[in-house]
Short mmCIF file of C-alpha atoms in Angstrom, two decimals:
data_model
loop_
_atom_site.label_atom_id
_atom_site.label_comp_id
_atom_site.label_asym_id
_atom_site.label_seq_id
_atom_site.Cartn_x
_atom_site.Cartn_y
_atom_site.Cartn_z
CA MET A 27 25.73 -117.40 -157.17
CA THR A 28 26.32 -113.79 -158.09
CA LEU A 29 23.18 -111.90 -158.98
CA VAL A 30 24.84 -108.42 -160.15
CA ALA A 31 28.56 -108.15 -159.69
CA PRO A 32 31.51 -106.38 -161.34
CA SER A 33 33.59 -108.64 -163.48
CA ALA A 34 36.59 -106.50 -163.35
CA ALA A 35 38.18 -105.03 -160.01
CA LEU A 36 40.88 -102.62 -161.06
CA ALA A 37 40.13 -98.99 -160.00
CA TYR A 38 42.38 -96.23 -161.48
CA GLY A 39 44.78 -97.42 -163.95
CA SER A 40 48.57 -97.93 -162.95
CA ARG A 41 49.57 -94.50 -164.65
CA THR A 42 46.82 -92.66 -162.54
CA HIS A 43 47.85 -94.55 -159.20
CA ARG A 44 51.49 -93.63 -159.80
CA THR A 45 50.67 -89.91 -160.73
CA ILE A 46 48.39 -89.47 -157.57
CA THR A 47 50.89 -91.29 -155.19
CA HIS A 48 54.02 -89.14 -156.88
CA GLU A 49 51.87 -85.69 -156.34
CA ALA A 50 50.89 -86.56 -152.75
CA VAL A 51 54.63 -87.75 -151.77
CA ARG A 52 55.79 -84.43 -153.46
CA ALA A 53 53.52 -82.30 -151.42
CA VAL A 54 54.35 -84.08 -147.90
CA LEU A 55 57.76 -85.56 -147.90
CA THR A 56 61.11 -83.54 -147.86
CA TRP A 57 63.00 -86.77 -148.74
CA PRO A 58 61.21 -88.14 -151.65
CA ASP A 59 64.50 -88.63 -153.51
CA GLU A 60 66.24 -90.42 -150.67
CA GLU A 61 67.84 -93.72 -151.44
CA VAL A 62 65.97 -96.80 -149.65
CA ALA A 63 68.12 -99.64 -149.43
CA CYS A 64 66.77 -103.10 -150.40
CA PRO A 65 69.00 -106.17 -148.98
CA GLU A 66 68.74 -109.23 -151.01
CA ASP A 67 68.68 -111.38 -147.86
CA THR A 68 65.91 -110.10 -146.02
CA ASP A 69 64.25 -112.50 -143.92
CA LEU A 70 60.50 -111.80 -143.79
CA GLY A 71 59.90 -114.75 -141.75
CA ALA A 72 61.80 -112.87 -138.89
CA PHE A 73 59.70 -110.05 -139.46
CA LEU A 74 56.51 -111.98 -139.07
CA ARG A 75 57.69 -113.54 -135.92
CA TRP A 76 58.45 -110.15 -134.56
CA LEU A 77 55.02 -108.85 -135.64
CA HIS A 78 53.62 -111.66 -133.81
CA GLY A 79 55.10 -110.81 -130.57
CA GLN A 80 54.18 -106.98 -131.02
CA VAL A 81 50.35 -107.97 -131.52
CA ALA A 82 50.50 -111.10 -129.24
CA SER A 83 51.74 -108.69 -126.34
CA ALA A 84 49.43 -105.78 -126.71
CA GLY A 85 47.72 -106.22 -123.77
CA THR A 86 44.10 -106.13 -124.86
CA PRO A 87 41.33 -109.11 -125.20
CA ASP A 88 42.08 -109.08 -128.78
CA ALA A 89 45.51 -109.65 -128.34
CA ALA A 90 44.79 -112.67 -125.99
CA GLU A 91 42.51 -113.83 -128.53
CA PHE A 92 45.32 -113.49 -130.96
CA ARG A 93 47.62 -115.46 -128.83
CA ARG A 94 45.00 -118.47 -128.64
CA ARG A 95 44.74 -118.69 -132.34
CA TRP A 96 48.55 -118.44 -133.00
CA PRO A 97 50.20 -119.44 -129.60
CA ASP A 98 53.73 -119.92 -131.17
CA ALA A 99 55.39 -117.04 -133.14
CA ALA A 100 57.21 -119.79 -135.10
CA GLY A 101 53.76 -120.99 -136.62
CA PHE A 102 52.93 -117.42 -137.57
CA ASP A 103 54.52 -117.78 -141.19
CA ALA A 104 53.62 -116.30 -144.32
CA PHE A 105 50.66 -118.54 -144.81
CA GLU A 106 48.97 -117.66 -141.60
CA ALA A 107 50.01 -113.92 -141.82
CA LYS A 108 48.17 -113.81 -144.90
CA GLY A 109 44.82 -115.45 -143.41
CA PHE A 110 44.99 -113.11 -140.63
CA LEU A 111 45.01 -110.28 -143.17
CA ASP A 112 42.39 -111.59 -145.30
CA LEU A 113 44.74 -112.04 -148.13
CA THR A 114 44.66 -114.93 -150.65
CA ARG A 115 46.63 -118.20 -149.41
CA ASP A 116 47.02 -119.49 -152.86
CA PRO A 117 50.39 -120.90 -152.81
CA GLY A 118 50.96 -119.70 -156.33
CA VAL A 119 50.74 -115.83 -155.39
CA ARG A 120 53.43 -114.35 -153.71
CA VAL A 121 52.18 -111.08 -151.71
CA ALA A 122 54.83 -108.32 -151.65
CA GLY A 123 55.84 -107.45 -148.03
CA VAL A 124 54.79 -111.00 -146.65
CA ASP A 125 56.60 -113.40 -149.16
CA PHE A 126 59.23 -111.21 -150.48
CA LEU A 127 60.65 -107.62 -150.01
CA PRO A 128 59.86 -105.75 -153.14
CA CYS A 129 63.14 -104.25 -154.93
CA ASP A 130 61.88 -103.43 -158.57
CA ASP A 131 61.69 -99.61 -158.26
CA ASP A 132 64.37 -96.96 -158.77
CA GLY A 133 65.77 -97.12 -155.22
CA THR A 134 64.33 -93.74 -153.96
CA ALA A 135 61.47 -93.34 -151.52
CA LEU A 136 59.37 -91.65 -154.18
CA GLY A 137 60.04 -94.57 -156.85
CA LEU A 138 59.04 -97.13 -154.03
CA LEU A 139 55.85 -95.62 -152.96
CA ALA A 140 54.70 -95.09 -156.71
CA THR A 141 55.39 -98.42 -157.64
CA GLU A 142 54.00 -100.16 -154.57
CA SER A 143 50.86 -98.13 -154.82
CA VAL A 144 50.02 -100.48 -157.87
CA ARG A 145 51.12 -103.47 -156.31
CA PRO A 146 47.91 -104.85 -154.76
CA ASP A 147 46.60 -105.21 -158.34
CA ASP A 148 50.00 -106.71 -159.62
CA ASP A 149 50.68 -109.15 -156.97
CA GLY A 150 47.37 -110.85 -156.82
CA ARG A 151 46.96 -110.75 -152.80
CA ASN A 152 43.06 -110.25 -152.94
CA LEU A 153 42.37 -113.14 -155.77
CA TRP A 154 41.53 -116.65 -155.38
CA ARG A 155 40.47 -116.78 -151.58
CA LEU A 156 39.83 -120.31 -151.09
CA ALA A 157 39.11 -122.30 -147.68
CA VAL A 158 42.01 -124.44 -146.66
CA GLY A 159 41.94 -127.39 -144.56
CA PRO A 160 44.41 -128.50 -141.72
CA ASP A 161 46.85 -129.66 -144.45
CA ARG A 162 46.85 -126.14 -145.87
CA ARG A 163 45.18 -127.24 -149.11
CA PRO A 164 42.02 -125.55 -150.60
CA LEU A 165 38.83 -127.62 -149.68
CA ALA A 166 37.07 -129.41 -152.38
CA GLY A 167 34.07 -127.67 -153.94
CA PRO A 168 35.63 -125.06 -154.16
CA ILE A 169 34.80 -123.52 -150.96
CA PRO A 170 35.44 -119.68 -150.49
CA GLU A 171 37.04 -118.67 -147.56
CA ASP A 172 34.85 -115.81 -147.19
CA PRO A 173 31.44 -116.00 -149.11
CA ILE A 174 31.21 -112.39 -149.64
CA ALA A 175 33.51 -112.67 -152.63
CA LEU A 176 30.57 -114.36 -154.35
CA ASP A 177 28.22 -111.20 -154.13
CA LEU A 178 31.14 -108.96 -155.65
CA GLY A 179 32.70 -110.97 -158.45
CA GLY A 180 33.32 -114.54 -157.80
CA LEU A 181 36.07 -117.05 -157.01
CA ASP A 182 37.65 -116.80 -160.37
CA GLY A 183 40.19 -114.25 -162.28
CA LEU A 184 40.47 -110.52 -161.69
CA ALA A 185 36.79 -110.33 -160.54
CA SER A 186 37.75 -112.41 -157.35
CA GLN A 187 39.50 -109.28 -155.85
CA ALA A 188 36.46 -107.01 -156.18
CA HIS A 189 35.44 -107.32 -152.48
CA ALA A 190 38.72 -106.32 -151.27
CA HIS A 191 38.96 -103.07 -153.43
CA TYR A 192 35.49 -102.01 -153.24
CA LEU A 193 33.99 -99.85 -150.47
CA LEU A 194 30.03 -99.92 -150.60
CA ALA A 195 27.74 -97.94 -148.44
CA GLU A 196 27.40 -100.68 -145.88
CA ASN A 197 30.92 -100.40 -144.52
CA PRO A 198 31.43 -97.28 -142.72
CA GLY A 199 34.99 -97.46 -141.19
CA GLY A 200 36.16 -101.13 -141.94
CA TRP A 201 36.21 -103.85 -139.48
CA LEU A 202 36.81 -101.60 -136.36
CA ALA A 203 33.17 -100.26 -136.92
CA ARG A 204 31.27 -102.84 -138.70
CA GLY A 205 28.21 -104.20 -136.94
CA GLU A 206 27.88 -100.92 -135.12
CA VAL A 207 25.73 -99.27 -137.78
CA ALA A 208 22.71 -100.44 -139.59
CA PRO A 209 23.15 -101.62 -143.30
CA ARG A 210 22.54 -98.57 -145.80
CA LEU A 211 21.96 -100.71 -148.88
CA THR A 212 18.70 -102.00 -150.28
CA ALA A 213 17.88 -104.42 -153.08
CA SER A 214 14.79 -102.99 -154.13
CA PRO A 215 14.59 -102.66 -157.86
CA LEU A 216 13.02 -98.81 -157.36
CA ALA A 217 16.24 -97.85 -155.80
CA LEU A 218 17.84 -98.24 -159.23
CA TRP A 219 15.86 -94.99 -160.06
CA ARG A 220 15.32 -93.42 -156.80
CA ASP A 221 18.84 -94.03 -155.00
CA PRO A 222 21.07 -95.95 -157.43
CA ALA A 223 24.23 -95.28 -155.23
CA HIS A 224 22.48 -97.45 -152.43
CA PHE A 225 21.22 -100.17 -154.43
CA ALA A 226 23.03 -103.55 -154.28
CA VAL A 227 21.88 -107.19 -154.29
CA ALA A 228 23.44 -110.08 -152.36
CA THR A 229 22.68 -113.74 -152.86
CA ALA A 230 25.60 -115.35 -150.87
CA VAL A 231 25.51 -113.44 -147.66
CA PRO A 232 22.41 -112.01 -145.84
CA GLY A 233 22.77 -108.29 -145.07
CA GLY A 234 25.48 -107.70 -147.78
CA PRO A 235 27.13 -107.35 -150.10
CA PHE A 236 29.92 -106.63 -148.03
CA SER A 237 33.41 -105.07 -149.01
CA LEU A 238 36.78 -104.94 -147.53
CA GLY A 239 38.35 -101.83 -149.03
CA ALA A 240 38.44 -99.85 -145.86
CA ASP A 241 39.87 -102.94 -143.90
CA MET A 242 42.61 -103.37 -146.60
CA ALA A 243 43.56 -99.73 -146.24
CA MET A 244 43.58 -99.80 -142.45
CA GLU A 245 45.58 -102.97 -142.03
CA HIS A 246 48.19 -101.65 -144.45
CA LEU A 247 48.81 -98.63 -142.82
CA LEU A 248 49.10 -100.40 -139.42
CA LEU A 249 51.60 -102.83 -140.94
CA ALA A 250 53.63 -99.65 -142.25
CA LEU A 251 53.87 -98.16 -138.84
CA LEU A 252 54.98 -101.48 -137.15
CA ALA A 253 57.47 -102.31 -139.88
CA ARG A 254 59.12 -99.01 -139.39
CA ALA A 255 60.06 -100.14 -135.85
CA TRP A 256 61.50 -103.53 -137.04
CA PRO A 257 64.84 -103.60 -134.89
CA ASP A 258 68.11 -104.76 -135.86
CA PRO A 259 68.77 -107.77 -133.60
CA GLU A 260 72.57 -107.30 -133.54
CA ARG A 261 72.27 -103.67 -132.44
CA GLY A 262 69.34 -104.20 -130.27
CA GLY A 263 66.53 -101.74 -129.42
CA ALA A 264 63.78 -100.54 -132.00
CA HIS A 265 65.21 -96.74 -132.59
CA PRO A 266 63.91 -95.39 -135.96
CA ARG A 267 67.71 -94.52 -136.65
CA ARG A 268 68.84 -97.88 -136.32
CA PRO A 269 66.42 -100.22 -137.78
CA LEU A 270 67.16 -103.18 -139.97
CA PRO A 271 68.39 -102.09 -143.46
CA ALA A 272 64.96 -103.44 -144.74
CA ALA A 273 62.72 -102.13 -142.24
CA LYS A 274 62.57 -98.60 -143.89
CA ARG A 275 61.76 -100.12 -147.43
CA LEU A 276 59.37 -102.63 -146.00
CA SER A 277 57.50 -99.93 -143.95
CA LEU A 278 57.15 -97.58 -147.19
CA ALA A 279 56.02 -100.65 -149.04
CA PHE A 280 53.05 -101.18 -146.97
CA LEU A 281 52.33 -97.52 -146.90
CA GLY A 282 52.06 -97.63 -150.79
CA HIS A 283 49.72 -100.69 -150.57
CA ALA A 284 47.58 -98.63 -148.21
CA LEU A 285 47.69 -95.71 -150.61
CA HIS A 286 46.44 -98.22 -153.33
CA TYR A 287 43.17 -99.04 -151.35
CA VAL A 288 42.68 -95.30 -150.23
CA GLN A 289 42.80 -94.28 -153.94
CA ASP A 290 40.62 -97.31 -155.11
CA ALA A 291 37.95 -96.04 -152.56
CA SER A 292 38.15 -92.56 -154.30
CA ASP A 293 37.03 -94.13 -157.42
CA PRO A 294 33.08 -93.79 -157.77
CA LEU A 295 32.79 -96.88 -159.63
CA HIS A 296 34.29 -98.78 -156.60
CA THR A 297 31.62 -97.38 -154.20
CA VAL A 298 28.47 -98.72 -156.17
CA GLN A 299 27.47 -102.20 -157.18
CA VAL A 300 25.33 -101.31 -160.45
CA GLY A 301 25.25 -97.33 -160.09
CA ASP A 302 22.46 -96.71 -162.88
CA PRO A 303 19.48 -98.23 -164.69
CA CYS A 304 21.65 -97.94 -167.91
CA VAL A 305 23.57 -100.74 -166.93
CA VAL A 306 20.65 -103.03 -166.34
CA TRP A 307 18.72 -101.96 -169.34
CA HIS A 308 21.68 -102.55 -171.89
CA GLY A 309 22.61 -105.97 -170.01
CA MET A 310 19.08 -107.12 -170.10
CA SER A 311 18.11 -105.92 -173.58
CA GLY A 312 21.05 -107.68 -175.14
CA PHE A 313 20.09 -110.91 -173.04
CA VAL A 314 16.49 -110.69 -174.35
CA TRP A 315 17.57 -110.25 -178.00
CA ARG A 316 19.97 -113.22 -177.49
CA ALA A 317 17.49 -115.52 -175.85
CA LEU A 318 14.87 -114.79 -178.80
CA LEU A 319 17.53 -115.46 -181.38
CA THR A 320 18.54 -118.68 -179.90
CA ALA A 321 15.11 -120.04 -178.88
CA GLY A 322 15.95 -119.66 -175.32
CA GLY A 323 19.43 -121.10 -175.69
CA TYR A 324 18.24 -124.28 -177.55
CA THR A 325 19.82 -123.39 -180.94
CA GLY A 326 22.81 -121.34 -179.71
CA PRO A 327 24.83 -120.56 -176.64
CA LEU A 328 22.93 -118.20 -173.96
CA ALA A 329 24.75 -116.79 -171.12
CA ALA A 330 22.63 -115.90 -167.98
CA ALA A 331 21.05 -112.74 -167.53
CA THR A 332 23.30 -111.76 -164.69
CA SER A 333 26.59 -112.60 -166.72
CA ALA A 334 25.04 -110.16 -169.50
CA ILE A 335 24.66 -107.29 -166.88
CA ALA A 336 27.89 -108.25 -165.25
CA ASP A 337 29.76 -107.98 -168.79
CA THR A 338 28.19 -104.44 -169.13
CA VAL A 339 29.40 -103.60 -165.84
CA SER A 340 32.81 -104.72 -166.66
CA ASN A 341 33.24 -102.99 -169.83
CA LEU A 342 32.11 -99.62 -168.71
CA HIS A 343 34.29 -99.89 -165.76
CA LEU A 344 37.38 -100.90 -167.60
CA TRP A 345 36.58 -98.29 -170.43
CA THR A 346 36.08 -95.46 -168.03
CA GLU A 347 39.55 -96.35 -166.19
CA SER A 348 41.38 -96.51 -169.34
CA PHE A 349 40.01 -93.29 -170.52
CA TRP A 350 41.04 -91.60 -167.48
CA ASP A 351 44.53 -92.90 -167.76
CA ALA A 352 44.49 -91.56 -171.71
CA GLN A 353 42.94 -88.10 -170.54
CA ASP A 354 45.53 -87.95 -167.66
CA VAL A 355 42.97 -86.90 -165.13
CA VAL A 356 45.47 -85.99 -162.35
CA ARG A 357 48.07 -83.88 -164.44
CA GLY A 358 45.41 -81.57 -165.66
CA ASN A 359 44.61 -80.57 -162.12
CA GLN A 360 47.90 -80.59 -160.32
CA GLY A 361 47.59 -76.82 -159.02
CA TRP A 362 44.37 -77.30 -157.57
CA ALA A 363 44.80 -80.84 -156.41
CA ARG A 364 47.84 -79.80 -154.24
CA ALA A 365 46.02 -76.85 -152.85
CA TRP A 366 43.01 -79.20 -151.93
CA GLY A 367 45.43 -81.94 -150.49
CA ALA A 368 47.08 -79.21 -148.18
CA VAL A 369 43.55 -78.28 -147.03
CA ALA A 370 42.80 -81.76 -146.48
CA ALA A 371 45.72 -82.64 -144.51
CA ALA A 372 45.52 -79.57 -142.37
CA GLY A 373 45.00 -80.64 -138.77
CA ARG A 374 45.39 -84.34 -139.43
CA GLY A 375 48.38 -86.55 -138.49
CA ASP A 376 46.47 -88.64 -136.18
CA LEU A 377 46.23 -92.34 -136.16
CA GLN A 378 42.33 -92.42 -136.15
CA GLY A 379 41.91 -89.72 -138.92
CA ALA A 380 44.36 -91.71 -141.14
CA LEU A 381 42.42 -94.81 -140.74
CA LEU A 382 39.31 -93.52 -141.80
CA ALA A 383 41.03 -92.07 -145.25
CA ALA A 384 39.54 -94.70 -147.27
CA TRP A 385 35.82 -94.26 -145.76
CA ARG A 386 36.18 -90.67 -146.14
CA ALA A 387 36.98 -90.85 -149.81
CA ALA A 388 34.32 -93.36 -150.61
CA GLU A 389 31.71 -91.02 -149.00
CA ALA A 390 32.64 -88.05 -150.98
CA VAL A 391 32.76 -89.67 -154.44
CA ARG A 392 29.64 -92.18 -154.03
CA PRO A 393 26.98 -89.71 -155.15
CA TRP A 394 28.85 -89.45 -158.45
CA GLY A 395 28.60 -93.01 -159.13
CA PRO A 396 25.40 -93.02 -160.68
CA ALA A 397 26.20 -90.02 -162.89
CA LEU A 398 29.46 -91.60 -164.03
CA TYR A 399 27.80 -94.72 -165.07
CA ASP A 400 25.12 -92.80 -167.06
CA ALA A 401 27.72 -90.46 -168.75
CA ALA A 402 29.83 -93.67 -169.67
CA CYS A 403 26.80 -95.51 -171.04
CA ARG A 404 26.28 -92.48 -173.51
CA ALA A 405 29.91 -91.86 -174.25
CA VAL A 406 30.95 -95.48 -175.54
CA SER A 407 30.62 -96.82 -178.71
CA PRO A 408 27.44 -98.93 -179.13
CA ARG A 409 29.43 -102.16 -179.66
CA VAL A 410 30.96 -102.06 -176.23
CA LEU A 411 27.48 -102.45 -174.83
CA GLU A 412 26.42 -105.36 -177.12
CA TYR A 413 25.79 -108.66 -175.69
CA GLY A 414 28.85 -110.92 -175.81
CA GLU A 415 31.28 -108.03 -176.00
CA VAL A 416 34.02 -108.30 -173.26
CA LEU A 417 36.53 -105.80 -173.06
CA LYS A 418 40.11 -107.10 -171.81
CA ASP A 419 42.05 -104.87 -169.65
CA GLY A 420 44.84 -103.15 -171.75
CA ALA A 421 43.75 -104.54 -174.79
CA PHE A 422 41.83 -101.76 -176.31
CA ASP A 423 42.00 -97.95 -177.15
CA ALA A 424 39.56 -96.09 -174.87
CA GLU A 425 39.57 -92.99 -177.00
CA ALA A 426 38.91 -95.09 -180.22
CA LEU A 427 35.70 -96.37 -178.36
CA LEU A 428 34.44 -92.96 -177.72
CA ASP A 429 31.31 -92.21 -179.37
CA ASP A 430 29.86 -89.07 -177.71
CA ALA A 431 32.34 -86.45 -177.16
CA GLU A 432 30.21 -84.44 -174.83
CA ALA A 433 29.65 -87.43 -172.69
CA GLY A 434 33.31 -88.22 -172.76
CA ARG A 435 33.91 -84.80 -171.28
CA GLU A 436 31.43 -85.48 -168.45
CA VAL A 437 33.33 -88.88 -167.71
CA ALA A 438 36.69 -87.01 -167.72
CA ARG A 439 35.30 -84.17 -165.62
CA ILE A 440 34.15 -86.65 -162.83
CA GLY A 441 37.38 -88.37 -163.10
CA GLN A 442 39.05 -85.29 -162.43
CA GLU A 443 37.00 -84.59 -159.28
CA ALA A 444 37.56 -87.95 -157.91
CA ALA A 445 41.42 -87.69 -158.47
CA LEU A 446 41.28 -84.46 -156.31
CA VAL A 447 39.48 -86.54 -153.48
CA ALA A 448 42.17 -89.48 -154.24
CA LEU A 449 44.98 -87.06 -153.89
CA ALA A 450 43.51 -85.22 -150.84
CA GLU A 451 43.16 -88.46 -148.71
CA SER A 452 46.64 -89.66 -150.23
CA VAL A 453 48.13 -86.51 -148.87
CA ALA A 454 46.20 -87.00 -145.45
CA LEU A 455 47.70 -90.59 -145.30
CA VAL A 456 51.33 -89.77 -146.36
CA ARG A 457 51.14 -86.98 -143.59
CA ALA A 458 50.05 -89.06 -140.98
CA TYR A 459 52.82 -91.65 -141.60
CA VAL A 460 55.21 -88.90 -141.54
CA VAL A 461 53.94 -87.64 -138.16
CA LEU A 462 53.49 -91.18 -136.66
CA ALA A 463 56.36 -93.27 -137.82
CA PRO A 464 59.06 -91.62 -135.70
CA ARG A 465 57.03 -92.09 -132.72
CA MET A 466 57.04 -95.92 -133.16
CA ASP A 467 60.40 -95.96 -131.15
CA ASP A 468 58.05 -95.36 -128.31
CA PRO A 469 56.76 -98.62 -126.73
CA ASP A 470 53.30 -97.29 -125.85
CA THR A 471 52.87 -95.99 -129.18
CA ARG A 472 53.86 -99.12 -130.66
CA ARG A 473 51.57 -101.09 -128.37
CA GLU A 474 48.80 -98.96 -129.39
CA VAL A 475 49.19 -99.57 -133.07
CA ALA A 476 49.68 -103.54 -132.37
CA ALA A 477 46.53 -103.50 -130.37
CA LEU A 478 44.52 -101.92 -133.26
CA LEU A 479 45.98 -104.61 -135.58
CA ALA A 480 45.16 -107.42 -132.92
CA THR A 481 41.34 -106.25 -133.61
CA ARG A 482 41.59 -108.31 -136.84
CA VAL A 483 40.68 -111.19 -134.84
CA ARG A 484 37.30 -109.95 -134.91
CA ALA A 485 37.31 -109.73 -138.65
CA ILE A 486 38.27 -113.35 -138.74
CA ALA A 487 35.58 -114.31 -136.51
CA GLN A 488 33.14 -112.72 -138.76
CA ARG A 489 34.42 -114.28 -141.77
CA GLU A 490 34.41 -117.78 -140.02
CA ALA A 491 30.69 -117.12 -138.87
CA ARG A 492 29.76 -116.26 -142.47
CA LEU A 493 31.50 -119.33 -144.05
CA ALA A 494 29.85 -121.73 -141.42
CA ALA A 495 26.36 -120.62 -142.34
CA TRP A 496 27.21 -120.50 -146.14
CA THR A 497 28.59 -124.21 -146.23
CA LYS A 498 25.25 -125.37 -144.26
CA ASP A 499 23.30 -124.42 -147.65
CA HIS A 500 26.28 -125.28 -150.02
CA PRO A 501 27.95 -128.31 -148.62
CA ASP A 502 29.31 -129.18 -152.39
CA GLY A 503 30.94 -125.72 -152.64
CA VAL A 504 30.31 -123.17 -155.45
CA PRO A 505 28.51 -124.56 -158.60
CA PRO A 506 29.96 -124.15 -162.02
CA GLN A 507 29.49 -120.39 -163.20
CA GLY A 508 29.42 -119.07 -166.68
CA GLU A 509 27.69 -122.30 -167.96
CA PRO A 510 24.95 -121.74 -170.90
CA VAL A 511 21.58 -121.71 -169.68
CA ARG A 512 18.22 -122.76 -171.39
CA ILE A 513 14.92 -121.11 -170.86
CA PRO A 514 12.05 -123.55 -171.93
CA ALA A 515 9.38 -120.50 -171.60
CA VAL A 516 11.24 -118.93 -174.45
CA LEU A 517 11.32 -121.89 -176.65
CA VAL A 518 7.64 -122.67 -175.82
CA LEU A 519 6.57 -119.11 -176.47
CA GLU A 520 8.52 -119.00 -179.79
CA ALA A 521 6.87 -122.33 -180.84
CA VAL A 522 3.33 -120.73 -180.05
CA ALA A 523 4.09 -117.59 -181.96
CA VAL A 524 5.12 -119.51 -184.88
CA LEU A 525 1.98 -121.85 -184.79
CA LEU A 526 -0.40 -118.79 -184.43
CA VAL A 527 1.78 -117.13 -187.30
CA ALA A 528 1.17 -120.31 -189.52
CA TRP A 529 -2.35 -120.33 -188.51
CA TRP A 530 -3.13 -116.80 -189.58
CA ALA A 531 -0.98 -117.25 -192.80
CA GLY A 532 -3.00 -120.51 -193.72
CA ARG A 533 -6.24 -118.50 -193.13
CA GLN A 534 -5.33 -115.69 -195.21
CA VAL A 535 -4.47 -118.13 -197.86
CA ARG A 536 -7.88 -119.91 -197.39
CA ARG A 537 -9.69 -116.76 -197.73
CA SER A 538 -7.85 -115.54 -200.85
CA HIS A 539 -8.70 -118.84 -202.69
CA ARG A 540 -12.45 -118.85 -201.32
CA PRO A 541 -14.90 -118.57 -204.59
CA SER A 542 -16.69 -115.32 -204.90
CA LEU A 543 -20.52 -115.38 -205.03
#
């Protein structure tokens, strides 16, 4: 199903995420070391029921549609909430902030935000998104809950979260703006040379590929603001000085999750699908050699050409991010980063500006995507680009795989520039939260935020329309992927070549034995 798709969907490594968040928080918060309680008996079901009431009573057509879909607050449990938020509903995946209140940090605001800025990669909230039936069990097939996942990684493993952590050029501003701006992607092969930042191929959803990176950043920020006002029912009211003991922790956790997606959008690798002709060249050349060596897959296993290209994308992706972690691309720019962050945050603190942080970041770094892939292609050891080589996250030494030091310096330089963007937009997001969170005591402000979250019903309607169209053409679900392929044409051509060589050799032998006159 996937024509060209990343087989890894991590952005910055956990060390870089934590460092960016640490610097952003230190630049904005006056209480980074404040202790944040974590009651063990927190009932997040009560929070979801309260959240339902806030969204359902927002007084907009979207809120009315929300009430139609979920008329009863008791029915808006973790399973339904995750469907509303485009998160996985796999029962084996427990999502922080929805299924449980995270408490595995050092107990301070800074420690909590740094830990939660990595959480969306750790808890699998965007993995294995399968459509479910009335019994809440996955439909046979398998059937994707949203077929856009098939154009950016597939349904299995780490690749199945790519659609939610990328922010391609088609997606200006997330679900609030989707459909109002014409797509800016092209599948023309010429674009790989002329405009590789806007080259992308979709086979599952017309008009795609589509990515949800901006959507994820926005919804988690809105959740962070609403959670800040979750009241203690024993005290009444929703005054920010009298919340439930868990409200502040839950709110900051959601803010950390929003930071994760904004920082992912600041990674040039997450703003392009292929990025540079070198990716296709190495993937296809390895595939062609393997096809010739295996007689088109008849004398040995042969993966599809798309799998070879996807492996190349994945290897370069993982190596680059690991190399950035090893080079500590943030720490080397702390002074400039803080200055840039202060400039980026100047005049902000408004909700609409904060909601567009991920989109701004992606627009800033997308032009660097092709140059980054080109530099990575030149920097890595040739074995990283070989057919069948698949790097595993955390299982290799990036610096040991560096083959061209000059190209490696270019990779690090782009990483440093991208980290500046990540920090600037992280500062802007934290600043907006600091300004807006105290205002959540005001019913009108709270209603405005809830009304924005209610607009997610539009994203759900779009998702359902995509799935309905896809299932008409694929009633049996997603076919097995990664199966070995066979190419009869290669076998025939090689057989013809062997016959021609044999004929030519025989002719030479006959000539050498022909009696001379």
